[in-house]
Every structure is written in C-alpha cells, then in structure tokens.
XYZ file of C-alpha atoms in Angstrom:
662
model
C 15.628 31.379 23.899
C 17.245 28.373 22.224
C 18.375 28.942 18.635
C 17.262 26.875 15.658
C 20.594 25.111 15.712
C 20.245 24.213 19.352
C 16.757 22.820 18.720
C 18.103 20.823 15.751
C 20.910 19.562 17.869
C 18.329 17.859 20.136
C 17.439 15.618 17.192
C 21.152 14.979 16.499
C 21.805 14.029 20.137
C 18.764 11.722 20.396
C 19.667 10.040 17.150
C 23.236 9.340 17.881
C 22.484 8.239 21.473
C 19.689 5.839 20.455
C 21.779 4.276 17.636
C 24.815 3.955 20.043
C 22.690 2.334 22.735
C 21.265 -0.180 20.191
C 24.645 -0.513 18.476
C 22.591 -0.530 15.346
C 21.015 2.044 13.051
C 21.659 5.054 10.861
C 22.669 8.193 12.578
C 23.959 10.092 9.493
C 20.586 11.064 7.840
C 18.930 12.244 11.104
C 22.042 14.353 11.932
C 22.181 15.737 8.345
C 18.499 16.544 8.023
C 17.907 17.854 11.547
C 17.932 21.559 10.463
C 15.395 20.857 7.735
C 13.223 18.913 10.157
C 13.332 21.701 12.786
C 12.134 24.296 10.317
C 9.439 22.163 8.835
C 7.945 20.600 11.968
C 8.015 23.709 14.159
C 7.023 26.370 11.570
C 5.160 24.831 8.672
C 3.799 21.358 9.381
C 0.095 21.474 10.250
C -0.469 18.717 12.785
C -1.825 18.011 16.261
C 0.103 15.539 18.398
C -3.020 15.086 20.495
C -5.007 13.870 17.520
C -2.664 12.085 15.096
C -5.533 10.851 12.915
C -7.119 14.280 12.304
C -8.509 14.145 8.791
C -7.095 17.477 7.536
C -3.638 17.205 9.070
C -0.546 17.534 6.861
C 1.020 14.196 6.020
C 4.762 13.695 6.627
C 6.605 10.840 4.987
C 10.195 9.813 5.727
C 10.872 7.969 2.484
C 14.539 7.427 3.479
C 13.197 5.327 6.365
C 16.586 4.102 7.415
C 16.908 7.501 9.105
C 13.959 6.374 11.406
C 15.469 8.015 14.557
C 14.772 11.407 12.893
C 11.075 10.677 12.885
C 11.055 9.094 16.307
C 12.908 12.090 17.823
C 10.462 14.497 16.141
C 7.405 12.675 17.380
C 8.811 12.540 20.912
C 9.880 16.198 21.019
C 6.747 17.597 19.481
C 4.378 15.873 21.944
C 3.220 12.609 20.451
C 2.807 9.580 22.666
C 6.356 8.512 22.058
C 8.295 8.266 25.342
C 11.986 8.600 26.181
C 11.963 4.910 27.015
C 10.690 4.173 23.484
C 13.733 5.974 22.128
C 15.990 4.146 24.488
C 14.612 0.880 23.279
C 15.250 1.741 19.632
C 15.539 -1.392 17.529
C 14.838 -3.714 20.467
C 12.522 -6.695 20.359
C 8.845 -5.679 20.541
C 9.691 -1.914 20.915
C 7.494 0.347 18.760
C 10.662 2.176 17.571
C 11.544 -0.349 14.933
C 14.568 -0.195 12.665
C 12.395 1.447 10.044
C 9.158 3.327 10.754
C 6.167 0.926 10.803
C 2.637 2.129 10.241
C 0.489 1.504 13.285
C 3.365 1.080 15.746
C 3.450 4.691 16.880
C 1.104 7.634 16.472
C 2.313 10.048 13.772
C 3.838 7.325 11.472
C 1.864 7.807 8.270
C 3.399 4.815 6.314
C 5.871 2.057 6.575
C 9.111 3.049 4.855
C 12.504 1.370 4.374
C 12.393 -0.079 0.885
C 13.635 3.058 -0.769
C 11.456 5.083 -3.064
C 8.173 3.636 -1.919
C 7.568 6.205 0.754
C 7.936 8.884 -1.978
C 5.349 6.915 -4.141
C 2.989 6.567 -1.116
C 3.186 10.377 -0.706
C 2.203 10.913 -4.290
C -0.880 8.761 -3.551
C -1.634 10.831 -0.472
C -1.304 14.107 -2.352
C -3.543 12.760 -5.143
C -6.147 11.753 -2.581
C -6.061 15.224 -1.096
C -6.594 16.787 -4.413
C -9.509 14.503 -5.346
C -11.247 14.891 -1.897
C -10.753 18.625 -1.959
C -12.442 18.850 -5.359
C -15.245 16.677 -4.125
C -15.997 18.128 -0.749
C -14.802 21.725 -0.611
C -17.369 24.501 -1.069
C -17.063 28.352 -1.119
C -16.055 29.401 2.367
C -15.462 25.849 3.566
C -12.048 24.318 2.621
C -12.489 21.204 4.752
C -9.787 19.407 2.797
C -6.741 21.632 2.621
C -3.427 20.111 3.603
C 0.054 19.371 2.321
C 2.067 16.237 1.982
C 5.761 16.670 2.914
C 8.482 14.122 2.035
C 12.048 13.610 3.058
C 14.024 11.466 0.569
C 17.602 10.741 -0.345
C 19.791 9.624 -3.088
C 18.700 6.026 -2.701
C 15.034 6.908 -3.170
C 15.900 8.747 -6.404
C 18.022 5.887 -7.718
C 15.167 3.438 -7.372
C 13.042 3.172 -10.568
C 9.876 3.696 -8.679
C 10.786 7.371 -8.185
C 10.511 7.890 -11.926
C 7.021 6.381 -12.022
C 5.770 8.353 -9.051
C 7.386 11.667 -9.906
C 6.063 11.535 -13.510
C 2.540 11.019 -12.229
C 2.824 13.751 -9.702
C 4.016 16.248 -12.310
C 1.235 15.200 -14.794
C -1.480 15.638 -12.201
C -0.133 18.969 -10.872
C 0.014 17.866 -7.284
C 0.827 21.384 -5.965
C 0.525 20.364 -2.329
C 3.243 17.759 -2.634
C 6.595 19.222 -1.287
C 9.745 17.071 -1.166
C 13.103 17.693 0.484
C 16.008 16.016 -1.318
C 18.795 15.243 1.168
C 21.571 15.954 -1.326
C 24.559 14.807 0.696
C 26.355 12.826 -1.947
C 26.855 9.769 0.163
C 25.199 6.228 0.155
C 26.205 3.043 1.794
C 29.055 2.330 -0.626
C 30.542 5.807 -0.346
C 30.525 8.901 -2.581
C 27.783 8.479 -5.140
C 29.654 10.288 -7.879
C 30.779 6.798 -9.136
C 27.256 5.517 -9.701
C 24.775 8.342 -9.491
C 25.557 11.320 -11.756
C 21.996 12.249 -12.869
C 21.078 15.849 -13.151
C 18.301 15.370 -10.589
C 17.013 18.985 -10.692
C 16.670 18.865 -14.497
C 14.987 15.453 -14.248
C 12.300 16.787 -12.016
C 11.889 19.920 -14.008
C 11.245 17.685 -17.023
C 8.491 15.951 -14.990
C 6.759 19.303 -14.568
C 7.908 19.981 -11.061
C 9.007 23.263 -9.467
C 12.595 22.653 -8.540
C 14.280 24.942 -5.972
C 18.057 24.350 -6.433
C 21.005 24.736 -4.043
C 19.089 25.195 -0.777
C 21.494 25.272 2.175
C 20.033 22.420 4.258
C 21.670 23.824 7.417
C 20.401 27.398 7.098
C 17.024 27.769 8.671
C 16.231 31.074 6.964
C 17.079 29.775 3.589
C 14.927 26.697 4.217
C 11.912 28.695 5.416
C 12.114 30.961 2.302
C 12.275 27.883 0.052
C 9.302 26.335 1.734
C 7.272 29.481 1.225
C 8.167 29.456 -2.372
C 7.154 25.879 -2.786
C 3.757 26.452 -1.091
C 3.010 29.402 -3.497
C 3.474 27.277 -6.647
C 0.743 25.113 -8.324
C 3.201 22.313 -9.209
C 4.747 19.651 -6.891
C 8.005 21.024 -5.532
C 11.470 19.518 -4.958
C 13.742 21.389 -2.620
C 17.319 20.250 -3.422
C 18.936 20.648 0.001
C 22.742 20.513 0.269
C 23.471 18.796 3.533
C 26.363 17.010 5.327
C 25.655 13.428 6.458
C 26.450 13.017 10.104
C 26.597 16.840 10.622
C 28.577 17.601 13.742
C 30.743 14.532 13.838
C 34.369 15.695 13.578
C 35.725 12.577 11.993
C 32.764 10.879 10.236
C 30.616 13.771 8.955
C 30.478 13.709 5.158
C 31.510 10.085 4.889
C 29.874 6.663 4.539
C 31.079 5.906 8.064
C 28.228 8.022 9.389
C 25.574 6.311 7.273
C 24.651 2.943 8.768
C 26.552 2.306 12.055
C 26.894 3.791 15.525
C 29.426 6.615 15.754
C 31.056 5.093 18.845
C 31.448 6.475 22.351
C 34.643 8.449 21.571
C 33.237 10.075 18.440
C 29.989 10.937 20.170
C 31.938 12.753 22.876
C 33.741 14.710 20.258
C 30.502 15.460 18.438
C 28.922 16.801 21.671
C 31.843 19.108 22.024
C 31.717 20.301 18.449
C 27.992 20.908 18.643
C 28.322 22.682 21.978
C 25.917 20.079 23.434
C 27.022 19.535 27.022
C 24.050 17.379 28.006
C 24.164 13.655 28.805
C 22.686 10.866 26.765
C 18.949 11.254 26.091
C 19.017 14.497 28.131
C 16.986 17.368 26.635
C 17.052 20.677 28.560
C 13.565 21.931 29.524
C 13.930 25.186 27.628
C 14.597 23.262 24.366
C 11.965 20.746 25.047
C 9.356 23.478 25.670
C 10.324 25.148 22.356
C 9.649 21.862 20.562
C 6.271 21.099 22.170
C 3.673 21.487 19.390
C 0.602 20.285 21.355
C -0.943 23.681 22.147
C -0.710 25.164 18.631
C -1.629 21.859 17.052
C -4.757 21.681 19.293
C -5.666 25.231 18.305
C -5.343 24.444 14.612
C -7.459 21.387 14.881
C -10.066 23.268 16.932
C -10.227 25.889 14.192
C -10.878 23.188 11.649
C -13.535 21.490 13.779
C -15.224 24.902 14.108
C -15.094 25.259 10.345
C -16.430 21.725 9.882
C -19.418 22.486 12.203
C -20.344 25.343 9.940
C -19.865 23.109 6.918
C -22.179 20.479 8.496
C -24.919 23.150 8.930
C -24.403 24.552 5.370
C -23.931 21.196 3.600
C -25.284 18.424 5.783
C -25.313 15.704 3.130
C -21.702 16.378 2.082
C -20.590 16.482 5.743
C -22.256 13.167 6.403
C -20.605 11.676 3.333
C -17.262 13.003 4.364
C -17.498 11.510 7.857
C -18.811 8.155 6.512
C -15.927 7.721 4.063
C -13.197 8.695 6.549
C -14.662 6.182 9.004
C -14.478 3.521 6.309
C -18.208 2.642 6.426
C -19.731 1.347 3.252
C -22.910 2.907 1.991
C -26.094 1.315 3.290
C -27.386 -1.372 1.023
C -24.166 -1.921 -0.909
C -23.420 -5.363 0.575
C -27.017 -6.508 -0.050
C -26.768 -5.272 -3.638
C -23.661 -7.493 -4.144
C -25.454 -10.493 -2.689
C -28.560 -9.854 -4.846
C -26.278 -9.571 -7.848
C -24.693 -12.996 -6.997
C -28.123 -14.527 -6.573
C -29.366 -13.197 -9.991
C -26.102 -14.291 -11.669
C -26.689 -17.843 -10.302
C -30.186 -17.738 -11.788
C -29.044 -16.559 -15.210
C -25.890 -18.727 -15.338
C -24.203 -16.818 -18.099
C -20.759 -18.036 -19.267
C -18.368 -15.069 -19.228
C -14.743 -14.435 -18.364
C -14.293 -13.512 -14.735
C -12.579 -10.280 -15.853
C -15.888 -9.392 -17.537
C -17.763 -10.593 -14.438
C -15.650 -8.150 -12.375
C -16.556 -5.379 -14.812
C -20.233 -6.246 -14.317
C -19.759 -5.936 -10.523
C -18.046 -2.599 -10.933
C -20.972 -1.430 -13.149
C -23.185 -2.130 -10.107
C -21.080 -0.808 -7.230
C -19.228 2.049 -8.882
C -22.168 4.487 -8.991
C -23.179 3.470 -5.427
C -19.599 3.863 -3.999
C -18.246 7.318 -4.613
C -15.147 6.659 -2.623
C -14.062 3.878 -5.027
C -11.050 5.085 -6.984
C -10.225 2.606 -9.712
C -7.606 2.347 -12.392
C -5.352 0.282 -14.526
C -1.772 0.250 -15.651
C -2.526 0.931 -19.300
C -4.776 -2.124 -19.588
C -8.262 -0.657 -18.887
C -10.037 -2.620 -21.597
C -8.244 -5.856 -20.925
C -8.638 -5.611 -17.144
C -12.209 -4.483 -17.216
C -11.525 -1.862 -14.569
C -13.553 1.063 -15.831
C -17.267 0.880 -15.105
C -20.079 2.426 -17.109
C -20.329 6.099 -16.397
C -17.064 6.439 -14.526
C -15.498 9.864 -14.743
C -11.740 10.306 -15.281
C -9.307 11.950 -12.949
C -7.332 14.593 -15.035
C -4.844 17.316 -14.109
C -7.707 19.833 -14.278
C -10.606 17.733 -13.127
C -9.987 15.799 -9.867
C -13.578 15.113 -8.753
C -13.639 11.778 -10.522
C -13.395 8.029 -9.805
C -11.093 6.564 -12.531
C -7.329 6.801 -12.992
C -5.338 6.074 -16.036
C -1.957 5.059 -14.353
C -0.018 4.467 -17.522
C 2.534 1.543 -17.707
C 3.506 1.989 -14.053
C 2.583 -1.132 -12.102
C 4.929 -0.460 -9.221
C 4.139 3.234 -9.024
C 0.394 2.574 -9.291
C 0.442 -0.039 -6.477
C 2.519 2.051 -4.155
C 0.511 5.163 -4.804
C -2.654 3.185 -4.104
C -1.152 2.245 -0.727
C -0.784 6.020 -0.121
C -4.377 6.686 -1.174
C -5.610 4.007 1.212
C -3.415 5.369 4.046
C -4.702 8.846 3.484
C -8.261 7.879 4.107
C -11.521 8.816 2.433
C -10.998 6.634 -0.603
C -10.941 2.926 -1.537
C -8.332 2.357 -4.256
C -7.875 -0.473 -6.627
C -5.471 -0.986 -9.501
C -5.440 -3.468 -12.395
C -2.799 -5.205 -14.487
C -2.009 -8.654 -15.854
C -1.175 -11.173 -13.181
C 2.286 -11.863 -14.503
C 3.156 -8.138 -13.915
C 2.570 -8.513 -10.256
C 6.349 -9.104 -10.209
C 6.934 -5.416 -11.089
C 4.787 -4.314 -8.140
C 5.686 -7.091 -5.698
C 7.214 -5.100 -2.933
C 4.430 -2.563 -2.783
C 1.956 -5.503 -2.497
C 4.055 -6.838 0.395
C 3.952 -3.494 2.181
C 0.182 -3.174 1.769
C -0.081 -6.434 3.649
C 2.554 -5.502 6.236
C 0.708 -2.246 6.983
C -2.813 -3.680 6.705
C -4.278 -1.177 4.222
C -7.261 -1.666 1.956
C -5.593 -1.795 -1.441
C -7.540 -3.970 -3.867
C -5.335 -5.694 -6.442
C -7.041 -6.623 -9.657
C -5.086 -9.140 -11.821
C -6.377 -10.564 -15.004
C -5.024 -13.035 -17.631
C -4.474 -15.442 -14.826
C -3.048 -18.626 -16.327
C -1.711 -20.585 -19.335
C -5.184 -20.216 -20.830
C -4.393 -16.729 -22.091
C -2.586 -18.649 -24.833
C -0.773 -16.925 -27.757
C 1.092 -14.254 -25.786
C 3.160 -17.044 -24.446
C 5.367 -17.698 -21.383
C 6.296 -13.987 -20.828
C 2.702 -13.289 -20.114
C 1.499 -16.571 -18.638
C 1.771 -16.454 -14.845
C 3.120 -19.549 -13.166
C 4.612 -18.632 -9.811
C 2.604 -15.505 -9.114
C -0.379 -17.139 -7.323
C 1.928 -18.883 -4.990
C 3.788 -15.695 -4.210
C 0.477 -14.004 -3.376
C -0.769 -16.854 -1.145
C 2.530 -16.871 0.740
C 2.051 -13.197 1.767
C 0.751 -12.826 5.274
C -2.513 -10.686 5.792
C -3.355 -10.882 2.074
C -6.370 -12.659 0.774
C -6.210 -13.987 -2.808
C -9.473 -14.727 -4.527
C -9.606 -16.714 -7.790
C -13.290 -16.990 -8.684
C -14.642 -19.619 -11.067
C -17.571 -17.611 -12.448
C -19.634 -14.377 -12.061
C -21.167 -15.539 -8.775
C -17.872 -16.166 -7.067
C -16.580 -12.908 -8.525
C -19.342 -10.955 -6.797
C -18.305 -12.550 -3.432
C -14.680 -11.757 -4.115
C -15.457 -8.032 -4.463
C -17.665 -8.296 -1.356
C -14.787 -9.690 0.633
C -12.396 -7.011 -0.743
C -14.672 -4.081 0.114
C -15.281 -5.382 3.568
C -11.653 -6.004 4.499
C -10.957 -2.466 5.723
C -7.631 -3.260 7.348
C -6.020 -5.544 4.729
C -5.416 -5.900 1.009
C -7.180 -8.316 -1.316
C -6.054 -9.751 -4.671
C -8.658 -10.679 -7.267
C -7.426 -13.119 -9.847
C -9.537 -13.060 -13.055
C -9.607 -14.986 -16.288
C -9.344 -13.941 -19.885
C -11.404 -16.891 -21.132
C -15.146 -17.542 -20.662
C -16.099 -19.617 -17.599
C -19.267 -21.579 -17.306
C -21.476 -20.951 -14.228
C -22.084 -24.308 -12.393
C -25.361 -25.238 -10.719
C -25.590 -24.234 -7.055
C -28.226 -24.208 -4.354
C -28.837 -21.078 -2.290
C -26.838 -22.601 0.566
C -23.905 -23.253 -1.750
C -24.034 -19.658 -3.005
C -23.900 -18.451 0.653
C -21.042 -20.723 1.399
C -18.783 -19.002 -1.178
C -18.075 -16.329 1.444
C -16.345 -18.960 3.498
C -13.576 -19.256 0.829
C -14.125 -23.009 0.051
C -17.321 -25.077 -0.176
C -18.766 -28.308 -1.593
C -19.834 -27.582 -5.172
C -20.667 -31.106 -6.346
C -21.349 -34.349 -4.438
C -21.983 -37.902 -5.719
C -25.280 -39.660 -5.068
C -23.707 -41.596 -2.220
C -20.909 -40.968 0.237
C -17.812 -39.479 -1.491
C -14.630 -41.417 -1.392
C -12.370 -38.802 -2.895
C -12.195 -35.079 -3.480
C -11.110 -32.831 -6.301
C -10.272 -29.231 -5.181
C -10.075 -26.585 -7.785
C -9.936 -22.862 -8.314
C -10.924 -20.418 -11.051
C -11.073 -21.739 -14.612
C -10.073 -25.225 -13.470
C -13.291 -25.668 -11.389
C -15.275 -26.302 -14.663
C -12.654 -28.964 -15.644
C -12.996 -30.587 -12.187
C -16.770 -30.728 -12.357
C -16.667 -32.323 -15.846
C -14.198 -34.945 -14.620
C -16.163 -35.686 -11.464
C -19.437 -35.977 -13.415
C -17.844 -38.490 -15.811
C -16.404 -40.564 -12.942
C -19.569 -40.482 -10.985
C -21.608 -41.479 -14.039
C -19.260 -44.542 -14.203
C -19.941 -45.526 -10.615
C -17.441 -43.305 -8.847
C -17.992 -41.184 -5.675
C -16.152 -37.921 -6.291
C -16.803 -34.651 -4.516
C -15.777 -31.321 -6.025
C -14.676 -28.477 -3.724
C -14.425 -24.972 -5.236
C -11.729 -23.041 -3.297
C -11.878 -19.405 -4.509
C -9.979 -18.184 -1.452
C -7.650 -20.504 0.437
C -6.946 -17.935 3.125
C -10.666 -17.324 3.813
C -11.190 -21.043 3.997
C -8.436 -21.532 6.507
C -9.992 -18.911 8.757
C -13.136 -20.993 9.184
C -13.683 -23.259 12.218
C -12.258 -26.699 12.158
C -15.751 -28.313 12.092
C -16.567 -26.562 8.807
C -13.203 -27.313 7.225
C -13.437 -31.006 8.139
C -16.978 -31.181 6.731
C -15.842 -29.846 3.421
C -12.556 -31.708 3.401
C -12.936 -34.850 5.621
C -9.425 -35.949 6.653
C -10.141 -39.555 5.675
C -10.636 -38.757 1.972
C -7.773 -38.419 -0.519
C -7.567 -35.206 -2.382
C -6.559 -33.918 -5.905
C -5.903 -30.263 -6.076
C -6.126 -28.725 -9.606
C -4.866 -25.229 -10.376
C -2.948 -23.798 -13.361
C -0.202 -22.338 -11.220
C 2.817 -23.567 -9.256
C 1.672 -26.402 -6.951
C 3.841 -25.578 -3.874
C 1.168 -23.863 -1.813
C -1.335 -26.666 -2.249
C 0.559 -29.684 -0.852
C -0.485 -28.811 2.716
C -4.134 -29.289 1.520
C -3.454 -32.279 -0.635
C -1.520 -34.054 2.082
C 0.969 -36.909 1.696
C -1.700 -39.275 0.212
C -2.930 -36.606 -2.246
C -1.896 -35.189 -5.594
C -1.539 -31.722 -7.073
C -1.943 -30.928 -10.730
C -0.081 -27.668 -11.244
C 2.487 -26.008 -13.409
C 6.192 -26.292 -12.529
C 7.700 -24.894 -15.745
C 7.067 -21.835 -17.847
C 4.270 -21.675 -20.374
C 4.037 -21.974 -24.190
C 2.732 -19.828 -27.014
C -0.336 -21.191 -28.702
C -4.178 -21.262 -28.496
C -5.176 -21.250 -24.878
C -7.030 -24.597 -24.971
C -4.106 -26.263 -26.622
C -1.685 -25.001 -24.023
C -3.968 -26.056 -21.199
C -4.238 -29.504 -22.662
C -0.496 -29.688 -23.161
C -0.087 -29.234 -19.448
C -2.748 -31.764 -18.499
C -5.639 -29.435 -17.737
C -8.386 -31.527 -19.326
C -11.372 -33.334 -17.822
C -9.928 -36.639 -19.078
C -6.599 -36.158 -17.384
C -8.061 -34.851 -14.152
C -10.410 -37.859 -14.088
C -7.504 -40.168 -14.593
C -5.480 -38.519 -11.787
C -8.536 -38.696 -9.441
C -9.083 -42.283 -10.332
C -5.529 -43.036 -9.058
C -6.029 -41.507 -5.705
C -5.678 -44.114 -2.871
C-alpha cells in the first residue's frame, strides 16, 4: 500500500510537471503543502466528487491561489471531473485550469482566489453562513447543516490587511468550524520574509480569540492528523501553524524564492524525481496510488447518509425542509416580487419626498420579514445607511439565527465575507457603507462580479450633496469605477419608486452583484404614468416630454433627475422642446433591444447628461454632439446645496447647457 509520502508526491509531481509544461506558474506552494493536503483531503474533508454542489459538503478554500496546481491536482486525483488533459493544459488559453482558481471553471472550486487574503475572508463568510443556517434549520436528531470550512493560506495572505478584518470577525463570532492551515515556509516572492514580516502570527490570532496550534510539522502526517482532531474539538476558529519547506523535494531550489513563481527546469525536475524516489514519467500516476486517492465511493456514501437524514427531516419538519430547499435553489418567496411592484405603485401615488437611503430602508422594512434568507449589515454606519429594517434580529456570537450583521469598520472584510456568504448558498447578503469607501472594498467588488455571485452593495452619501463632510467623503470617481466593472449593475435611483425597482433588480440577479447608490438628501418624486413606472425596470425611460416633438434630451440619474426636470419644464414653458430621460441603471438600459433604446434616445437628438460624478462613462451616451455635466475635480466642504451650485448642478445652469445643444 502506498505511504502518505508517496501519495503526497503525486501532487508534487503533477504540480512541477504542469508548471514545467506551461513554463509558467508556482510549483513551490503545492510541493510544500502536499503532505497537509494529503491528510486533509483523504482523511478529514467531507466531500463527494460526484456531487460538487452538495449543500452540506465541507468547503475548501485555497487562499494562496497562486498555488493553483495544488487544487487542480487534488480535484483530479480524488475523482472530480478534472482530466489529465486539463492538467496538461494548465495556464493555456481557454483551459479551465487557469493561472489562479476561478469559480465556475471546474467542479470543486469554491471561490476565485489569487488576490491574497480574499480567499481567507471568503472562508470567514462561508463559516458564518454555516453557523447561521445551522442555527436556523437544525433540529434535535437532524443536523442537516453540519460542515467545516478549511483554508490553506500563506504569508502573503497574512500580510494583507484584509486578514486582520476577517480574522477579527471570525474570532468575535466564534466560528468554530473554520480551520486554517498557515503555510509557514518563511519565503515570499522577494525572498526570506524575515526582512519585512516579523509579526508574531500565533500571538496575533490568539488575540483575535482563535485556537492556535503552534509548530505543527507540515510534512508529518501523524502530527497533522492530531492537530486537525484538536482543531475540530474546539469551539473557536483554529489556526494550524504548519512549518513547511517551499518546493519540498527539489535539491537545489527547496526553501528558496527560486521555487516560488517559476518552473523548476527539466534538470532540476529530474533531480527532484530522484530525491523523492518518484521514478514515473511526466503526468504519470501509478494505479495503486491513483486508487488510494479516489474519494468517489466514500464521498458518495457520506452524501447518501445525509440524503437519508434529510428525508427523515422532511417528514419530521416539512416546512423547514421546503424552506431549506427553496433558499439553496435561490428561489425567492412567492409574492415577494409583486409586493415590491405594489410598493412602487403606492409610492408613486403618495409621492413623498425622502432621501433614497430612507427609501431603501422603507423597502427593507417591507421585504426583510418576507425574505428570511436576507442577511444585511453595515460597516459601522447602520443608521446612516438605513440598512437595518424594523424587527430585524442581530447576529451575535451566541445567537446566530438572525438577519442583521454589525460588521464594524471593515468595508473590505465585509464585502469579501459577503462574497463567501453568497458562494456558500442559502443566504442573500448585502453590506452597506458610504460610496466613497467603495475604494477600501474595491477588489472584493471586482471579484464578486468576476465570479458572478449575488452580493448586494448598498452605498449611500452618493455625491457632492452630502456637503459639510467635504472632499474626503464626497465620491467623485466611484460611480465610474462601478460602471466600468463587467457583470455589475449599478442603480442610482431618483426617488422611492426607482429605489423599489433597484431592489427588485438586485434580488432577481441571482448570478451577479448589484450596487445601489443612494442619497443623503431628500429627493422629490416626479409625476409618472403607470407605463412609465413599469419602464423603470428597463434601466432608462422617458420621464418627461414636451407638448410637441422633442428636439433635445437631458439624461440624468439620482438626485440630478429633479434638477433636470425643473430645467426642462422651464425651457418648455418658454417654447422649448426638451425630453428628460431618467437613467437609474445604464447597464440595464444597454441590455434592452435597439428599438427600445432608440425610442428613448433617438440618434438624431442631441443629449446633455447630468450626474454629480466623473463624466467619463457618459460620453458614449452623449456622443460627439452632446455634453456631459459632471465632476472632474474633488469636492468642497460646505452646505450640500451650496456645493452642488458651485459645481453647476442647478436648474438654471442645466437649462443653459441644454439650450446650447446643437
């Protein structure tokens, strides 16, 4: 029977062969962590290669995603649909074995990793989701939610600031089923880390409230297995500090930065094969070792046991079982969409002037009680963001069956953890902060769009109009940054009616994120017909037309819609022919058919676009004959109306600019 070391060497061989064939990649981490992976995946990880989306599987996250060949080798060896040809095509164009693991490209990849530290934060979100859902659904005799989240991470993940945000949260919330393996090899790209990373990492995590298991020999299977058992028995998140050698087995490059991010070279690979006593050719795995790795039978048995348990749960608790299945399938409760549309219609009738952040809060008051899978929160701005709805219960370390999270001042950690919650399934997360603080969370927003996960991003205080807090808090370039992100919809509603449609869109985009951009100041609700209200869902629509045929168009979003309407009414009263188009979501509008877009924005008519943000993204809509009134410098401190007027956002100035359109 093959030994643990021989089984681990299969990972090392596949990793160095794939990187060598591609002449690109990172062989050091897979070779250094192969022994840890062998123990975890064969003896402790609860998974079924035949059903990668099984709801109660353990989650595995490779936060140090540059070591992607470690994960690809594990998936191939344990029986997932990852072929030897996939490994041979590592890092090649259109191959699913990308340079860093990408969610959705291969079964068994739980999240996209590569930007260091974010996989770790995703895992915190996954473990938090597990704890919340276990408290919500488990009943005596029926632990239908009972799994662990396992993380591999390295020095780079721990140097990134997001690791502090995520680890602090995990310790506070006592996420006892989160177990991390720190690849403590002392090497990063620039060499030995002792010159730039001298933190007492174990003490740091102990201060967060973690169980820390120090000085684990990362190449000793028995020691690793004992450490894992100790981690599982504790009620705190656990960090196993594993001493490893990067590039283990390479005679000349092990333990050095030379093994980190480049192929070992044919000569060194030959020497490594000899040192590891691995006489097999490139990509060759002996049958006896391959059979030892195959986890399909035991994985299928574990899943079958869970399915049997769930059948009993369905009989004993039919309503809970139906709710569990609904939420994991991502189906909204019956009647929720109609409730949102009815809310929009009643808001149009009432026409109350309120800030769109308050309008969002009113929407949440409606949907929160009807949508138990909604998990909301704010980065220490709950009252300002309007993110907590009436009656929402709070997630605490000792009470997980709740719907509201206080994330603290952790914009990046919150957003990345919400990605993990969405990836886990069973919950719909959203997190709130000021729009200007998007910059702190930007890379996690990007990854939510890249992966296509339903993370709802609530951003308030959306423009110069917030006033006295000044340029540090007045977003200028953030709207453009969001709109340039593929697969992300950005909604900037002008009133309570459009806000209801923005939430409707966000909740129904199950495979993509949505940003909601909300005002601090009150916004008037314009007159609309029922057809105009329905057209909001299309992202852009005609809000106001002159008595005759229009000869020019003002396009506006959010708080500037009211300014555009006032300007157009003044021009039209003086004999003008100005149309106003409200454009709450440019991306949704651009998804409409050409006939609709041309009807709203006839190509022959000149256009003025008005938005209190950077104008760059709007020139493609304004065209060479149009104009854009935007903000191309930082803001000012002063009363909001005064600052807006200083930058030209008044009805008089908009009318003057529209009058000058040719």
